[in-house]
PDB file of C-alpha atoms in Angstrom:
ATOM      1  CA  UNK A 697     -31.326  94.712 234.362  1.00 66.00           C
ATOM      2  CA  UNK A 698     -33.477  91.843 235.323  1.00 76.00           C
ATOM      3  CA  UNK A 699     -35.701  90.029 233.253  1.00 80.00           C
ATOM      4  CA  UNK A 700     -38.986  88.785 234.920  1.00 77.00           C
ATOM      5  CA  UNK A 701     -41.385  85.913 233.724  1.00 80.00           C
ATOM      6  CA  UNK A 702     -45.556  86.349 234.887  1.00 82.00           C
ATOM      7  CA  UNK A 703     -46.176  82.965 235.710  1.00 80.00           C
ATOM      8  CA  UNK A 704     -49.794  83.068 235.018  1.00 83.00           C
ATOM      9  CA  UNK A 705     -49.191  83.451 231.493  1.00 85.00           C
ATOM     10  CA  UNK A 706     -44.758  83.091 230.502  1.00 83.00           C
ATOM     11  CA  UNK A 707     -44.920  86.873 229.250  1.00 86.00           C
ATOM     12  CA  UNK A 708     -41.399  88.479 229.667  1.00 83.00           C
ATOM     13  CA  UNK A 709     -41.948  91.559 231.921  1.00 81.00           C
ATOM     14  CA  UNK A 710     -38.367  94.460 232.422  1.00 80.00           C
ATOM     15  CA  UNK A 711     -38.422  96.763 235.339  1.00 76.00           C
ATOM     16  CA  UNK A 712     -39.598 100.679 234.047  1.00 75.00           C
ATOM     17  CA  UNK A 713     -39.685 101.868 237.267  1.00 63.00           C
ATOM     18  CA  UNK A 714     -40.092 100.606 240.802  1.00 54.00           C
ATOM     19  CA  UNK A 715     -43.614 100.124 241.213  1.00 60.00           C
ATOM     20  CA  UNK A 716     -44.118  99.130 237.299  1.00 70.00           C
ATOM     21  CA  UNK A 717     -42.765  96.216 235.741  1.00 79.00           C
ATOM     22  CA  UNK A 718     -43.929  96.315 231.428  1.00 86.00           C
ATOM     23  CA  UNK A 719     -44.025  93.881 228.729  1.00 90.00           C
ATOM     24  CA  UNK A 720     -42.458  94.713 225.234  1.00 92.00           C
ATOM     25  CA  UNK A 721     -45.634  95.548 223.490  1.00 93.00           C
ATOM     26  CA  UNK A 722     -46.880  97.692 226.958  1.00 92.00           C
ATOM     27  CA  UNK A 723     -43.229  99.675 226.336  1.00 92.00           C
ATOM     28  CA  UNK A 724     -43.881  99.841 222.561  1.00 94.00           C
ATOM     29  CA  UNK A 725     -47.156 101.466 223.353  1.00 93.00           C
ATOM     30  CA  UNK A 726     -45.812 103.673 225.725  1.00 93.00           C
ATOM     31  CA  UNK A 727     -43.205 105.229 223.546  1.00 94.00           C
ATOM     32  CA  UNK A 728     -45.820 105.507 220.741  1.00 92.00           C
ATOM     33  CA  UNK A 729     -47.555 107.767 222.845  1.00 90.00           C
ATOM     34  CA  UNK A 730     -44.637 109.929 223.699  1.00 91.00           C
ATOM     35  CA  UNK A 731     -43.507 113.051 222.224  1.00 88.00           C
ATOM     36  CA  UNK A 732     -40.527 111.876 220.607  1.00 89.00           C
ATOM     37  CA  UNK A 733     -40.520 112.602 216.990  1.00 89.00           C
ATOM     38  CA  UNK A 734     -41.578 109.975 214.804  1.00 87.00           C
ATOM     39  CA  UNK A 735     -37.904 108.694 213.097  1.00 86.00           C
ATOM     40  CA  UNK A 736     -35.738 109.679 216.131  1.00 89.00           C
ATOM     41  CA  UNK A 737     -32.443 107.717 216.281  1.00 94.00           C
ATOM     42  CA  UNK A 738     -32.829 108.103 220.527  1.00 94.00           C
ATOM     43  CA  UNK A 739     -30.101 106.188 222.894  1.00 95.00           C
ATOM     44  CA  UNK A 740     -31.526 103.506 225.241  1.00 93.00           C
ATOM     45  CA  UNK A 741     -31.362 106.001 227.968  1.00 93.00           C
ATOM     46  CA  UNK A 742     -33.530 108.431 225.976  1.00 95.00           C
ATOM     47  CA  UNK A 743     -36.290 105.081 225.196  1.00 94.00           C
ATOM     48  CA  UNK A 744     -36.017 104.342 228.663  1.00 92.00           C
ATOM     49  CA  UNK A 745     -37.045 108.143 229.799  1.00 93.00           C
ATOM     50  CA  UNK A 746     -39.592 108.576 227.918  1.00 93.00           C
ATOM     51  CA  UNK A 747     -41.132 105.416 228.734  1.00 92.00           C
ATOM     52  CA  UNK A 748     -40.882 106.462 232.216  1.00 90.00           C
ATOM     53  CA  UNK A 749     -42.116 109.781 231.890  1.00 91.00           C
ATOM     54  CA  UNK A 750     -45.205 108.662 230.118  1.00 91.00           C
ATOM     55  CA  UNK A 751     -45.942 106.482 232.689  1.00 88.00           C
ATOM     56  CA  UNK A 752     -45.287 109.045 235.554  1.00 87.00           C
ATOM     57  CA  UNK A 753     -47.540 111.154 233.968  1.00 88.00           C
ATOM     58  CA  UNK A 754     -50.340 109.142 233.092  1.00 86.00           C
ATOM     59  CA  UNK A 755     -50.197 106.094 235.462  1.00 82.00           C
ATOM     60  CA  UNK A 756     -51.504 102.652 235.094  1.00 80.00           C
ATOM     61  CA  UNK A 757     -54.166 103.524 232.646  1.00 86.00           C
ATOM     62  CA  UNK A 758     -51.529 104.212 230.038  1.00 88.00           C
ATOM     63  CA  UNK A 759     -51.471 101.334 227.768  1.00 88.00           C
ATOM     64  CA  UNK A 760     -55.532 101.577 227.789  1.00 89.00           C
ATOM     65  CA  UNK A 761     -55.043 105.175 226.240  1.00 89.00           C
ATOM     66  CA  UNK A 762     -53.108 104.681 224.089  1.00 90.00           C
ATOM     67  CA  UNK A 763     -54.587 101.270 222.836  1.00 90.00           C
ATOM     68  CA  UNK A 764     -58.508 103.685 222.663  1.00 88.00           C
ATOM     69  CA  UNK A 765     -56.301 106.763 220.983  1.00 86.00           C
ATOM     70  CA  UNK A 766     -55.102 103.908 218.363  1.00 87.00           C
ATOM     71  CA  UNK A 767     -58.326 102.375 217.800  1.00 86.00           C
ATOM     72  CA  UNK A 768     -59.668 105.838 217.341  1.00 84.00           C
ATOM     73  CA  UNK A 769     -57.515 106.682 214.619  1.00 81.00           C
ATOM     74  CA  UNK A 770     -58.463 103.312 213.085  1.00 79.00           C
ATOM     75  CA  UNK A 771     -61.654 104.019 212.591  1.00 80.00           C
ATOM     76  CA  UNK A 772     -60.963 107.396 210.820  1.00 71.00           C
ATOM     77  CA  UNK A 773     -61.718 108.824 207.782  1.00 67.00           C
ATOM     78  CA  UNK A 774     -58.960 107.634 204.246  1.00 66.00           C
ATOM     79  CA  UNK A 775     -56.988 110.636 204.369  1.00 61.00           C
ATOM     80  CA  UNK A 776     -57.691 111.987 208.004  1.00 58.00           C
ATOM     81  CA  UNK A 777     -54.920 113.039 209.462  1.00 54.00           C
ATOM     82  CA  UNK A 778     -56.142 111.390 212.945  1.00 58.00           C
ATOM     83  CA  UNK A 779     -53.708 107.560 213.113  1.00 63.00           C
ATOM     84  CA  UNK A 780     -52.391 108.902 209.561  1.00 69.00           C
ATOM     85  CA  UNK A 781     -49.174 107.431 211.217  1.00 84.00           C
ATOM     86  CA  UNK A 782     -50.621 104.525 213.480  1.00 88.00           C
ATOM     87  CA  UNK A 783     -48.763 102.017 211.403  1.00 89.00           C
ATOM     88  CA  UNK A 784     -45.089 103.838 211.133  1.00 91.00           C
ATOM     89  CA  UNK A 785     -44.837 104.601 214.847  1.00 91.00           C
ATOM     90  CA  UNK A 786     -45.384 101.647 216.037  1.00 93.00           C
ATOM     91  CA  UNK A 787     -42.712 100.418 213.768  1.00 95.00           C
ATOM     92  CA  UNK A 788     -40.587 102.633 215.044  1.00 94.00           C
ATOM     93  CA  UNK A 789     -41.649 102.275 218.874  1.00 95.00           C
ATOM     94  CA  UNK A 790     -40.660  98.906 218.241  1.00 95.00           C
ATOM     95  CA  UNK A 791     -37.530  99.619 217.008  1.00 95.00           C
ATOM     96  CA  UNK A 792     -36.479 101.881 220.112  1.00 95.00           C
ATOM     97  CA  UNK A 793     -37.783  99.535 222.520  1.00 95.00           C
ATOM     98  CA  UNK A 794     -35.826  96.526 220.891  1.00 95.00           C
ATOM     99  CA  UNK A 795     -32.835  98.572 220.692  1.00 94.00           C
ATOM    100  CA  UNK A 796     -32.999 100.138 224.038  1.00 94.00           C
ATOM    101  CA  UNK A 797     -34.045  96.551 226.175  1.00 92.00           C
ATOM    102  CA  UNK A 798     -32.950  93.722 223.442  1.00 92.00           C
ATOM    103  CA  UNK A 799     -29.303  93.524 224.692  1.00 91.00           C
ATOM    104  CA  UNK A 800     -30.848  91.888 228.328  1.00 89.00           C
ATOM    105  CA  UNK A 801     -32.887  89.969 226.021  1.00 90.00           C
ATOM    106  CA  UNK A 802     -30.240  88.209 224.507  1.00 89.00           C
ATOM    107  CA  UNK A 803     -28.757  87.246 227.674  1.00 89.00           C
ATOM    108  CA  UNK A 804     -31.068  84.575 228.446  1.00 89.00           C
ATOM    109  CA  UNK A 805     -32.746  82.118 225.758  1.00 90.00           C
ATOM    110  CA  UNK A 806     -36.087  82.238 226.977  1.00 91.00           C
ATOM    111  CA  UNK A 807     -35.898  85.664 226.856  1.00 91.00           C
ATOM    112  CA  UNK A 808     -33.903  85.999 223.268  1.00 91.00           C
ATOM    113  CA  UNK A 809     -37.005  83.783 221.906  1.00 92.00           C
ATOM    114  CA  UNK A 810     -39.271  86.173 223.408  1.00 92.00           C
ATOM    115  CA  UNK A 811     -37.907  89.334 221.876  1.00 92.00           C
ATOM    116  CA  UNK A 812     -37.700  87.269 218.094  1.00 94.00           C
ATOM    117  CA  UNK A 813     -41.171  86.868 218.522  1.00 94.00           C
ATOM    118  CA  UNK A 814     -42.079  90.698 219.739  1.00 94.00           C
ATOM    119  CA  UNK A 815     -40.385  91.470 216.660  1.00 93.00           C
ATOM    120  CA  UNK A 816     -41.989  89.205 214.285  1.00 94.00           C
ATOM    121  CA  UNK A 817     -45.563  90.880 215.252  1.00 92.00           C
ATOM    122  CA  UNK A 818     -47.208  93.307 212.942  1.00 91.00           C
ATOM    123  CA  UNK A 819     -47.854  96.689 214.264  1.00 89.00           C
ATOM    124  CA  UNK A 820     -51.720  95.516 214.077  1.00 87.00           C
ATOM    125  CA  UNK A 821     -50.928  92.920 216.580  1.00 90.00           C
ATOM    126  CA  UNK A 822     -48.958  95.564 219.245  1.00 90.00           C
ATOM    127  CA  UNK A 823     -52.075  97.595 218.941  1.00 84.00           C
TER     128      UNK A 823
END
């Protein structure tokens, strides 16, 4: 797999499909909005479909979806159970997507240095 730098801005960008090229966080918040259940050990094949699927299904205006659907659940009620688990899927998002892409990662130091940081964010930060 190919790793590709933006130069505008130095953010590592993988391949999800041919037309679409995603940033860690973008994939994290794609597989938070899946339908995988929250806690799934998946394979990197299984990450990688469902990050595809959710973007063949709802296109380039994914990641602003999800990032509204997020901020919606934010603003709910203590004890709603609207984002009630905002905070533990993106954990575990992150978790796939590290696991599924972080072996090309490690392949190349920019990139490694890249993915260390990715992981160091909090889940308020992917949002």
């Amino acid at each position: 797999m190919t790793i590709y730098k933006r130069l505008d801005d130095g953010l590592m960008m993988v391949p999800v499909r041919t037309e679409h090229r995603m940033s860690l966080r973008e994939l994290t918040l794609a597989l938070y909005h899946s339908n995988e259940e929250l806690g799934a050990e998946l394979s990197a094949r299984a990450v990688r479909k469902a990050v595809a699927d959710e973007l063949t299904y709802h296109g380039g205006e994914l990641i602003t979806k999800v990032t509204d659907y997020i901020a919606q659940g934010e603003e709910a009620e203590p004890g709603s159970l609207v984002g009630s688990d905002i905070v533990p899927r993106l954990e575990w998002a992150r978790r796939m997507i590290v696991k599924a892409y972080g072996p090309e990662f490690e392949r190349f130091p920019e990139a490694r240095v890249a993915l260390r940081a990715f992981e160091a964010l909090s889940p308020k930060d992917i949002a």
